[in-house]
């Protein structure tokens, strides 16, 4: 199908940054209106008084700690019910100049990166050659009269994962974790998980501390498609060690024609959601 090739021309280089073992070195505020501020409170909840405010586009925030606290090892053994029962995450943040500090809801934070770290000066990847135009990503129906063939769906899945890596661009403040990110990559269940229980590590890299490279996505050589589920593999090299990031895709039956979407991402020892 000709439209498949047009929709999947997204194999640009990926841009990610080095971050330390406790998460990104800096954070920025998202999802706050230009005429508003982010309230910073005395404690982790709206029942605590506001003691400071951060600008709607504040950058360079430092994270002191967050609650509820759990490591990826804890997260990987928790049941969905246990995860869903956790209260919303709050983080104790301070400004870049250390003049202000307070607790803010984690949903208003996203990793913030220095452009020099990202591109060419010690960064992990080269600068992308082009910005991903997600408007060109066509829905790939898995059911109905216009359902794509297995080969077309596998190729679409490969391109979709490549587009996801290329879409994430901290230099432009763009991330798949942003609630405003285009609804083309993940299943409805996956998107709801991102909103309610953010992952404790970078989903595309599978770690918090990172210095390395990733390969182009490829269909699983042993079983690229099984009972409607497509598996796409990405080799991730991190500090000289290599592992395979595994992306599982299938039709999202909550949407018309069940378009192909990512419903799970797996790394060594853990998966999400």
Coordinates of C-alpha atoms in Angstrom, one line a residue:
X1 CA 0.0 0.0 0.0
X2 CA 1.5 3.3 -1.1
X3 CA 0.1 5.3 1.8
X4 CA 2.0 3.0 4.2
X5 CA 5.4 4.2 2.9
X6 CA 4.3 7.8 3.1
X7 CA 3.2 7.4 6.6
X8 CA 6.4 5.8 7.9
X9 CA 9.3 8.0 6.7
X10 CA 10.5 8.7 10.2
X11 CA 13.8 6.9 10.6
X12 CA 15.6 10.0 11.8
X13 CA 18.3 9.9 14.5
X14 CA 17.1 9.9 18.1
X15 CA 17.8 12.7 20.6
X16 CA 18.2 11.8 24.2
X17 CA 20.4 13.1 27.0
X18 CA 22.6 11.9 29.7
X19 CA 20.8 11.8 33.1
X20 CA 22.1 10.7 36.4
X21 CA 21.1 7.7 38.4
X22 CA 18.3 9.5 40.3
X23 CA 16.5 10.8 37.2
X24 CA 17.0 13.9 35.0
X25 CA 19.3 16.6 36.2
X26 CA 16.6 19.2 35.6
X27 CA 12.8 19.5 35.1
X28 CA 10.5 22.0 33.5
X29 CA 6.9 23.0 34.1
X30 CA 4.2 21.8 31.5
X31 CA 0.5 22.1 31.1
X32 CA 0.1 25.4 32.9
X33 CA -1.5 28.3 31.1
X34 CA 0.6 31.3 30.0
X35 CA -1.4 33.5 32.3
X36 CA -1.1 31.2 35.2
X37 CA 1.6 29.8 37.6
X38 CA 2.3 26.4 39.2
X39 CA 1.6 26.5 42.9
X40 CA 4.3 25.1 45.2
X41 CA 2.9 23.9 48.6
X42 CA 4.2 23.2 52.0
X43 CA 3.5 19.5 51.7
X44 CA 2.5 16.9 49.1
X45 CA -1.2 17.7 48.6
X46 CA -3.7 20.4 47.9
X47 CA -4.6 20.5 51.6
X48 CA -1.2 22.2 52.3
X49 CA -0.9 25.9 51.9
X50 CA 0.8 27.5 48.9
X51 CA 4.3 28.9 49.8
X52 CA 5.8 29.6 46.4
X53 CA 5.0 29.6 42.7
X54 CA 6.8 28.6 39.6
X55 CA 6.3 30.2 36.2
X56 CA 4.2 28.4 33.7
X57 CA 7.3 27.7 31.6
X58 CA 9.9 27.5 34.4
X59 CA 13.0 25.4 33.5
X60 CA 15.9 24.0 35.3
X61 CA 14.0 22.9 38.4
X62 CA 15.8 20.5 40.7
X63 CA 13.9 17.5 42.1
X64 CA 14.6 16.7 45.8
X65 CA 12.3 13.8 46.3
X66 CA 8.8 12.5 45.3
X67 CA 6.0 10.5 47.0
X68 CA 4.8 7.9 46.9
X69 CA 8.4 6.5 46.6
X70 CA 9.1 3.3 44.7
X71 CA 11.9 1.9 42.6
X72 CA 11.5 0.1 39.3
X73 CA 12.0 -3.2 41.1
X74 CA 9.1 -2.3 43.4
X75 CA 6.9 -1.2 40.5
X76 CA 7.6 -4.3 38.5
X77 CA 6.1 -6.6 41.2
X78 CA 3.1 -4.5 42.1
X79 CA -0.3 -5.5 40.8
X80 CA -2.4 -3.2 38.7
X81 CA -4.8 -2.8 41.7
X82 CA -1.9 -1.9 44.0
X83 CA -0.6 0.7 41.5
X84 CA -4.1 2.2 40.9
X85 CA -4.6 2.5 44.6
X86 CA -1.5 4.8 45.0
X87 CA -2.2 8.5 45.5
X88 CA -1.1 10.9 42.8
X89 CA 2.6 11.7 42.8
X90 CA 3.9 14.9 44.3
X91 CA 7.5 16.1 44.1
X92 CA 9.5 18.5 46.3
X93 CA 11.2 20.9 43.8
X94 CA 13.4 23.9 44.0
X95 CA 14.3 26.6 41.5
X96 CA 17.5 26.6 39.5
X97 CA 18.9 29.5 41.6
X98 CA 17.8 27.7 44.9
X99 CA 15.7 30.7 45.9
X100 CA 12.3 28.8 45.9
X101 CA 11.2 25.4 46.9
X102 CA 7.9 23.5 47.5
X103 CA 5.8 20.5 46.7
X104 CA 4.1 20.3 43.3
X105 CA 2.0 17.7 41.5
X106 CA 4.2 15.5 39.3
X107 CA 1.8 15.7 36.4
X108 CA 3.0 19.3 35.8
X109 CA 6.7 18.2 35.4
X110 CA 8.7 16.9 32.5
X111 CA 12.4 16.3 32.1
X112 CA 14.4 19.3 31.0
X113 CA 17.6 19.0 29.1
X114 CA 20.5 21.3 28.1
X115 CA 20.9 21.6 24.3
X116 CA 24.7 21.2 24.6
X117 CA 24.3 17.9 26.4
X118 CA 21.9 16.7 23.7
X119 CA 23.7 17.5 20.5
X120 CA 27.4 17.0 19.8
X121 CA 29.0 18.0 23.2
X122 CA 28.9 14.8 25.1
X123 CA 25.3 13.8 24.2
X124 CA 24.1 10.4 23.3
X125 CA 22.8 11.0 19.8
X126 CA 23.2 13.2 16.8
X127 CA 20.7 15.9 16.1
X128 CA 17.6 14.7 14.2
X129 CA 17.7 15.6 10.5
X130 CA 14.0 16.5 10.5
X131 CA 11.1 17.1 12.9
X132 CA 8.6 14.2 12.9
X133 CA 5.3 15.3 11.3
X134 CA 2.9 13.1 13.2
X135 CA 0.0 14.4 11.0
X136 CA 1.4 12.0 8.3
X137 CA 1.0 8.9 10.5
X138 CA -2.1 7.3 9.2
X139 CA -4.3 5.0 11.4
X140 CA -3.6 1.4 10.5
X141 CA -7.0 -0.5 10.8
X142 CA -6.8 -4.1 12.0
X143 CA -10.5 -4.9 11.6
X144 CA -13.3 -3.9 9.3
X145 CA -13.5 -3.8 5.5
X146 CA -10.4 -1.7 5.1
X147 CA -8.1 -3.7 7.5
X148 CA -4.5 -3.8 6.4
X149 CA -2.7 -7.0 5.6
X150 CA -0.3 -8.6 8.1
X151 CA 2.8 -7.4 6.1
X152 CA 1.4 -3.9 6.0
X153 CA 0.7 -3.9 9.7
X154 CA 4.1 -5.2 10.6
X155 CA 5.8 -2.4 8.5
X156 CA 3.5 0.2 10.0
X157 CA 4.4 -1.1 13.5
X158 CA 8.1 -0.7 12.7
X159 CA 7.6 2.8 11.4
X160 CA 5.4 3.7 14.4
X161 CA 8.2 2.8 16.9
X162 CA 10.8 4.7 14.8
X163 CA 8.5 7.7 14.8
X164 CA 8.1 7.5 18.5
X165 CA 11.9 7.6 19.1
X166 CA 12.3 10.5 16.6
X167 CA 9.3 12.4 18.0
X168 CA 10.8 12.7 21.5
X169 CA 13.0 15.8 21.2
X170 CA 13.9 17.5 24.5
X171 CA 15.5 20.4 22.6
X172 CA 12.0 21.4 21.4
X173 CA 10.4 20.4 24.7
X174 CA 8.6 17.5 23.1
X175 CA 7.9 14.2 24.8
X176 CA 5.6 11.2 24.5
X177 CA 4.9 11.7 28.3
X178 CA 3.3 15.1 27.7
X179 CA -0.6 14.7 28.0
X180 CA -0.8 16.9 24.9
X181 CA 1.3 14.6 22.8
X182 CA -0.4 13.4 19.6
X183 CA -2.7 10.4 20.1
X184 CA -1.0 8.2 17.5
X185 CA 1.4 6.0 19.4
X186 CA -0.2 4.3 22.3
X187 CA -3.4 2.4 23.2
X188 CA -6.1 4.1 25.3
X189 CA -5.0 2.0 28.3
X190 CA -1.4 2.9 27.8
X191 CA -2.2 6.6 27.7
X192 CA -4.3 6.4 30.8
X193 CA -1.4 4.7 32.6
X194 CA 1.0 7.5 31.6
X195 CA -1.4 10.0 33.2
X196 CA -2.2 8.1 36.4
X197 CA 1.1 6.4 37.1
X198 CA 4.2 7.8 35.3
X199 CA 7.0 5.4 34.8
X200 CA 10.1 5.6 37.0
X201 CA 12.5 5.3 34.0
X202 CA 12.7 6.4 30.4
X203 CA 10.4 4.1 28.5
X204 CA 12.4 4.3 25.3
X205 CA 15.8 3.7 26.9
X206 CA 14.8 1.5 29.9
X207 CA 17.1 3.3 32.4
X208 CA 17.5 6.5 34.3
X209 CA 21.3 6.8 33.8
X210 CA 22.1 6.7 30.0
X211 CA 25.0 7.1 27.7
X212 CA 24.8 5.2 24.4
X213 CA 22.9 4.6 21.2
X214 CA 19.8 2.9 19.9
X215 CA 19.4 0.9 16.7
X216 CA 16.6 1.2 14.1
X217 CA 13.5 -0.8 15.1
X218 CA 13.1 -4.2 13.5
X219 CA 10.3 -6.8 13.6
X220 CA 11.1 -9.7 15.9
X221 CA 13.0 -12.2 13.7
X222 CA 11.4 -15.2 15.4
X223 CA 7.8 -14.2 15.5
X224 CA 7.0 -10.7 14.2
X225 CA 3.2 -11.3 14.5
X226 CA 1.3 -13.8 16.6
X227 CA -2.5 -13.8 17.1
X228 CA -2.7 -10.2 16.1
X229 CA 0.1 -9.0 18.3
X230 CA 3.2 -7.5 16.6
X231 CA 6.6 -7.4 18.3
X232 CA 9.2 -4.8 17.3
X233 CA 12.7 -4.9 18.8
X234 CA 15.1 -2.0 19.4
X235 CA 18.7 -2.7 20.5
X236 CA 19.7 -0.2 23.2
X237 CA 23.4 0.2 24.0
X238 CA 24.0 1.9 27.4
X239 CA 27.4 2.3 28.9
X240 CA 28.7 -0.5 26.7
X241 CA 26.0 -2.9 27.7
X242 CA 23.3 -3.9 25.2
X243 CA 19.8 -5.0 25.8
X244 CA 16.6 -5.3 23.6
X245 CA 13.7 -2.9 24.1
X246 CA 10.6 -4.8 23.1
X247 CA 7.5 -3.0 21.8
X248 CA 4.2 -4.9 21.7
X249 CA 1.5 -3.6 19.4
X250 CA -2.1 -4.7 18.6
X251 CA -5.4 -3.2 17.5
X252 CA -6.9 -0.9 20.0
X253 CA -10.5 -2.1 20.2
X254 CA -11.7 1.1 22.0
X255 CA -11.3 3.0 18.7
X256 CA -13.1 2.6 15.3
X257 CA -11.5 -0.1 13.1
X258 CA -9.1 -1.0 16.0
X259 CA -6.0 0.9 14.7
X260 CA -2.6 -0.5 15.6
X261 CA -1.2 0.9 18.8
X262 CA 1.7 0.2 21.3
X263 CA 0.1 -1.4 24.4
X264 CA 3.3 -2.5 26.2
X265 CA 7.0 -1.8 26.3
X266 CA 9.4 -4.3 27.9
X267 CA 13.0 -4.0 29.0
X268 CA 15.3 -6.4 30.9
X269 CA 13.4 -7.3 34.1
X270 CA 10.4 -4.9 33.8
X271 CA 7.6 -3.8 31.5
X272 CA 5.1 -0.9 31.3
X273 CA 2.3 -0.5 32.0

